[in-house]
Short mmCIF file of C-alpha atoms and ligand atoms in Angstrom, two decimals:
data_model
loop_
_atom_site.label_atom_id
_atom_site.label_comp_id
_atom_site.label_asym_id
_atom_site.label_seq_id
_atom_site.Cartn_x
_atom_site.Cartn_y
_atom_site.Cartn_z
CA UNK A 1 -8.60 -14.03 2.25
CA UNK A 2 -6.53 -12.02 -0.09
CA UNK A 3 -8.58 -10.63 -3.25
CA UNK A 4 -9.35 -8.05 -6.15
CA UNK A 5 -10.95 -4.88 -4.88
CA UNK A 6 -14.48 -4.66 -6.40
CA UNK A 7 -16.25 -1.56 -6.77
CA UNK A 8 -18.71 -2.97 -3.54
CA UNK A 9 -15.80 -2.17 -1.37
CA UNK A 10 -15.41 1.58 -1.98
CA UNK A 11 -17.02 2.38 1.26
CA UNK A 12 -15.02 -0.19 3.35
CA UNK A 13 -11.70 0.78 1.94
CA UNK A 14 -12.03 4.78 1.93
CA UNK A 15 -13.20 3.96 5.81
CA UNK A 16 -9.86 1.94 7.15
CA UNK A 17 -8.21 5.23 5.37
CA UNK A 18 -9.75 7.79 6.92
CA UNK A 19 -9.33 5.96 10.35
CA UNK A 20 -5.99 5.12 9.31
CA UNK A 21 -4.14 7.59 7.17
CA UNK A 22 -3.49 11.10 8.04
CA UNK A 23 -3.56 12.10 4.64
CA UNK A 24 -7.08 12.26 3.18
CA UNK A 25 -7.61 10.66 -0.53
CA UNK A 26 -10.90 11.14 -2.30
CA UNK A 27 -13.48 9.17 -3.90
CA UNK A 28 -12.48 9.71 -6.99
CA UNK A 29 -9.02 8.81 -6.02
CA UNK A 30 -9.92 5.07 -5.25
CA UNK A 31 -12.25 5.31 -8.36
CA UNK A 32 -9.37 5.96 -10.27
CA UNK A 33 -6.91 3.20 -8.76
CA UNK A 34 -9.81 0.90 -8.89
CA UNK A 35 -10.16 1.52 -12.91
CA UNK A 36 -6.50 2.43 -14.22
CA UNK A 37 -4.84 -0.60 -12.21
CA UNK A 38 -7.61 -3.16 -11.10
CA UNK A 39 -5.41 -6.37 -10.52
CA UNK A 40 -2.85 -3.79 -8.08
CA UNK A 41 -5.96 -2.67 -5.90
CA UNK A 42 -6.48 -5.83 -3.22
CA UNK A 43 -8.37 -6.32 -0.12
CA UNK A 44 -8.02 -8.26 2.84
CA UNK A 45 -11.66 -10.03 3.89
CA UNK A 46 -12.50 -12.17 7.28
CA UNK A 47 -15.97 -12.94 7.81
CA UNK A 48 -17.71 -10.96 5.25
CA UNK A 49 -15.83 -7.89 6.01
CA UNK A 50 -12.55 -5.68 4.60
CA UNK A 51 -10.19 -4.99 7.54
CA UNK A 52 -7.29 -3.71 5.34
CA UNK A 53 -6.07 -3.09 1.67
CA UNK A 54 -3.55 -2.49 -1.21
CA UNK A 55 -3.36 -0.30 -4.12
CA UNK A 56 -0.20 0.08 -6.65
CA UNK A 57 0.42 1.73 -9.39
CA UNK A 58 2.49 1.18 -12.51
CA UNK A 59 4.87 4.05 -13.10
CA UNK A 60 6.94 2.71 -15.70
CA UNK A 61 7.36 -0.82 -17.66
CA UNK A 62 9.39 -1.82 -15.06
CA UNK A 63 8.84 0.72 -11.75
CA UNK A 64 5.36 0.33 -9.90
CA UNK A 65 4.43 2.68 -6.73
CA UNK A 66 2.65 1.49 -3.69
CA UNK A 67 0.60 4.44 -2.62
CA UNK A 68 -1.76 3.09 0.09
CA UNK A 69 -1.58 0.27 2.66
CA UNK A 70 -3.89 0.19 5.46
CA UNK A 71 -5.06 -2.33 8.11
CA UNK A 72 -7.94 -1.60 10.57
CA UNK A 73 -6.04 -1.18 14.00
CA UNK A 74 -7.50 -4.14 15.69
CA UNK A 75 -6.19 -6.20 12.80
CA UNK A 76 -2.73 -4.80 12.90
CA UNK A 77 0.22 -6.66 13.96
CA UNK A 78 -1.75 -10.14 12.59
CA UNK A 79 0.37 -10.16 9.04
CA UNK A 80 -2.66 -9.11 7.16
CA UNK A 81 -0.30 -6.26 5.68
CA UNK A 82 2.41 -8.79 5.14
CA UNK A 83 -0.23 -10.98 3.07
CA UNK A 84 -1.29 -7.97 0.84
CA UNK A 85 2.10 -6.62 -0.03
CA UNK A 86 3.20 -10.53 -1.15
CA UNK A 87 0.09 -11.09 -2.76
CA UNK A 88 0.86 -7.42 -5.25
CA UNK A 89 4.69 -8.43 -5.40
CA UNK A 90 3.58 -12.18 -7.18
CA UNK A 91 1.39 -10.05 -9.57
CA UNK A 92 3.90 -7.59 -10.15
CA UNK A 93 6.57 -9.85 -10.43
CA UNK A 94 4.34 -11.65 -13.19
CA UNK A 95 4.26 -7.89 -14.85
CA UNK A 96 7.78 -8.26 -14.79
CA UNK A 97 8.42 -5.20 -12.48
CA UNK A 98 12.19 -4.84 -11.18
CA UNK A 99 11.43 -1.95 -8.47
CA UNK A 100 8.80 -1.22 -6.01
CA UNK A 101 8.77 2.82 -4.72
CA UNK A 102 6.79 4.65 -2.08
CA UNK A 103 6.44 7.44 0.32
CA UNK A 104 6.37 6.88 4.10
CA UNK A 105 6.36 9.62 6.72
CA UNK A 106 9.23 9.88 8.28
CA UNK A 107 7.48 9.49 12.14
CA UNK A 108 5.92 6.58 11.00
CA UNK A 109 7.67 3.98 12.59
CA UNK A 110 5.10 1.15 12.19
CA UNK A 111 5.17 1.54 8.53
CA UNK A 112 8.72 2.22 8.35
CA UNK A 113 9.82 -0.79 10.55
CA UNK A 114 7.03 -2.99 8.48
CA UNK A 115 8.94 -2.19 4.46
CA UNK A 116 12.29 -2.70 6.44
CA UNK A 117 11.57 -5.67 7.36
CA UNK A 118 9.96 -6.53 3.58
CA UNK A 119 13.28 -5.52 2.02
CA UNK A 120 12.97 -1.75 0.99
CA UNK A 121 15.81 0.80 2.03
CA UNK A 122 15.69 4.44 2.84
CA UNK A 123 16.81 6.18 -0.63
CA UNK A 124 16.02 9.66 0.12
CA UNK A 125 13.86 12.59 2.13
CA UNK A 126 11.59 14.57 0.43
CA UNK A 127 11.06 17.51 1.90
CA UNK A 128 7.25 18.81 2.71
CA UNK A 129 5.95 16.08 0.69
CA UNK A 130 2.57 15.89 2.11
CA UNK A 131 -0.12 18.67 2.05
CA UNK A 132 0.51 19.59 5.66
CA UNK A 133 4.54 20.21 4.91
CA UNK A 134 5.67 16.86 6.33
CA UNK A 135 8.40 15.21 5.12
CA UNK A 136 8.69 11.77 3.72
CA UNK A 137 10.93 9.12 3.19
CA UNK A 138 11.57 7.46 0.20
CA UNK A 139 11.71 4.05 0.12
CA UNK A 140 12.91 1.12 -2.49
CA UNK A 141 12.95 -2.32 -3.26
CA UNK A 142 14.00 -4.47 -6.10
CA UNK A 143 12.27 -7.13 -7.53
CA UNK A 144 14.54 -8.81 -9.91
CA UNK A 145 18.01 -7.57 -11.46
CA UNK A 146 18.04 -5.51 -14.43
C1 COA B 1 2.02 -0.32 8.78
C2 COA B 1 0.87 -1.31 8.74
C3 COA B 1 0.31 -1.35 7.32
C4 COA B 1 1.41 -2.71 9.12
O1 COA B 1 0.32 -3.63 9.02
P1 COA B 1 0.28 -4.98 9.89
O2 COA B 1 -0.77 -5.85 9.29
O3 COA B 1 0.17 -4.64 11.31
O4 COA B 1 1.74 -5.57 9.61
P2 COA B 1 2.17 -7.12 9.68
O5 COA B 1 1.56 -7.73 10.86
O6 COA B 1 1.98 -7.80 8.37
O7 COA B 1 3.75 -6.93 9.78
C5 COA B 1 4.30 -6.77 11.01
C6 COA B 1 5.71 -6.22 10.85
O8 COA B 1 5.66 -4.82 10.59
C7 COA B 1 6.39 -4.10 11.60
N1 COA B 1 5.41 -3.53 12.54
C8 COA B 1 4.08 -3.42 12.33
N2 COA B 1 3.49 -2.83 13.39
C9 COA B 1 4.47 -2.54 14.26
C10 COA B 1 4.49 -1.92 15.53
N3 COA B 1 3.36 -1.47 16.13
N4 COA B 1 5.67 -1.78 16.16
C11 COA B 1 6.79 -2.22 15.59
N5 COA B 1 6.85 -2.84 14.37
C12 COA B 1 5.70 -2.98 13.72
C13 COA B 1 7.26 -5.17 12.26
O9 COA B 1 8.40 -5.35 11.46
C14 COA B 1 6.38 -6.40 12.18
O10 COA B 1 7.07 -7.61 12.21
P3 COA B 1 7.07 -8.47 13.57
O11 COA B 1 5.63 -8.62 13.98
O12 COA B 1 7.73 -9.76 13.19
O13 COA B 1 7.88 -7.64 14.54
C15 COA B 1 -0.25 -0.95 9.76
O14 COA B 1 0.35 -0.63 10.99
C16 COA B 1 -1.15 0.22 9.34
O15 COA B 1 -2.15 0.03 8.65
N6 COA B 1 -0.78 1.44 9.76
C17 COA B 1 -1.61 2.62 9.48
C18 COA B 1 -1.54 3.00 8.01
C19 COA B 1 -0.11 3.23 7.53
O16 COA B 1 0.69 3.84 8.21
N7 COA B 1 0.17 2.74 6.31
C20 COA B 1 1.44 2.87 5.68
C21 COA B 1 1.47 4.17 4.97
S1 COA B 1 2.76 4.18 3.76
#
């Protein structure tokens, strides 16, 4: 089941990214997703408990940023990821967002593969993008013509 991320789920979700994501966020990171754009922040549940999530942001009127996704590894590969991103494209396509953005790391080939397949290009490199120096790849989608 695809829903809204309650404030209940804090510990679950900051969890599946610390066992997931190289990049550590804090607290107060989700705290702030969770408050600034509630109906972007989504959770997958299955029997009581969160084994992945969502969270967007709205950059613009018309641009929003995907900044986490994260499954729990045993639920990978089961199109719980596919499920979350359609679920925040019908809600941002209802915001009337044209283009979806985000970061990726350019070894990870999971992730990578996973947007490719969803319809988002390679658009650039940044260089030393995350804290450590690695570099990430940019990548794009459009929503709807401008
Ligand atoms: C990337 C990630 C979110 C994908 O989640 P998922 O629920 O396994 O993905 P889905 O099952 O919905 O989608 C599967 C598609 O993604 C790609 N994919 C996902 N895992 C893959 C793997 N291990 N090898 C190759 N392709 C893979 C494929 O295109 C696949 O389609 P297919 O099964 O028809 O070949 C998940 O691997 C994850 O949480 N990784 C760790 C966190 C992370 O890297 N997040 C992204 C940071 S931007």
């Amino acid at each position: 089941m695809i829903r809204k991320f309650q404030a209940t789920d804090m510990f679950s979700t900051i969890r599946i990214a610390s066992e997931t994501l190289t990049e550590q966020y804090s607290p107060n990171l989700f705290n702030y997703f969770y408050e600034t754009f509630p109906e972007l922040f989504l959770v997958s549940e299955k029997h009581h408990k969160i084994i992945g999530f969502i969270t967007g942001i709205q950059l613009t009127e018309e641009i929003a940023r995907i900044v986490m996704l994260s499954i729990l590894p045993s639920y990978q590969r089961q199109n719980i990821a596919t499920e979350l991103l359609n679920e925040l494209i019908l809600t941002l396509k209802e915001k009337k967002i044209k283009q979806i953005s985000l970061e990726v790391k350019t070894d990870n080939k999971k992730a990578i593969l996973f947007y490719k397949k969803h319809g988002f290009t390679i658009i650039d490199t940044i260089e030393k993008f995350y804290q450590n120096g690695e570099n990430a790849f940019m990548m794009k989608r459009t929503l709807q013509p401008y």
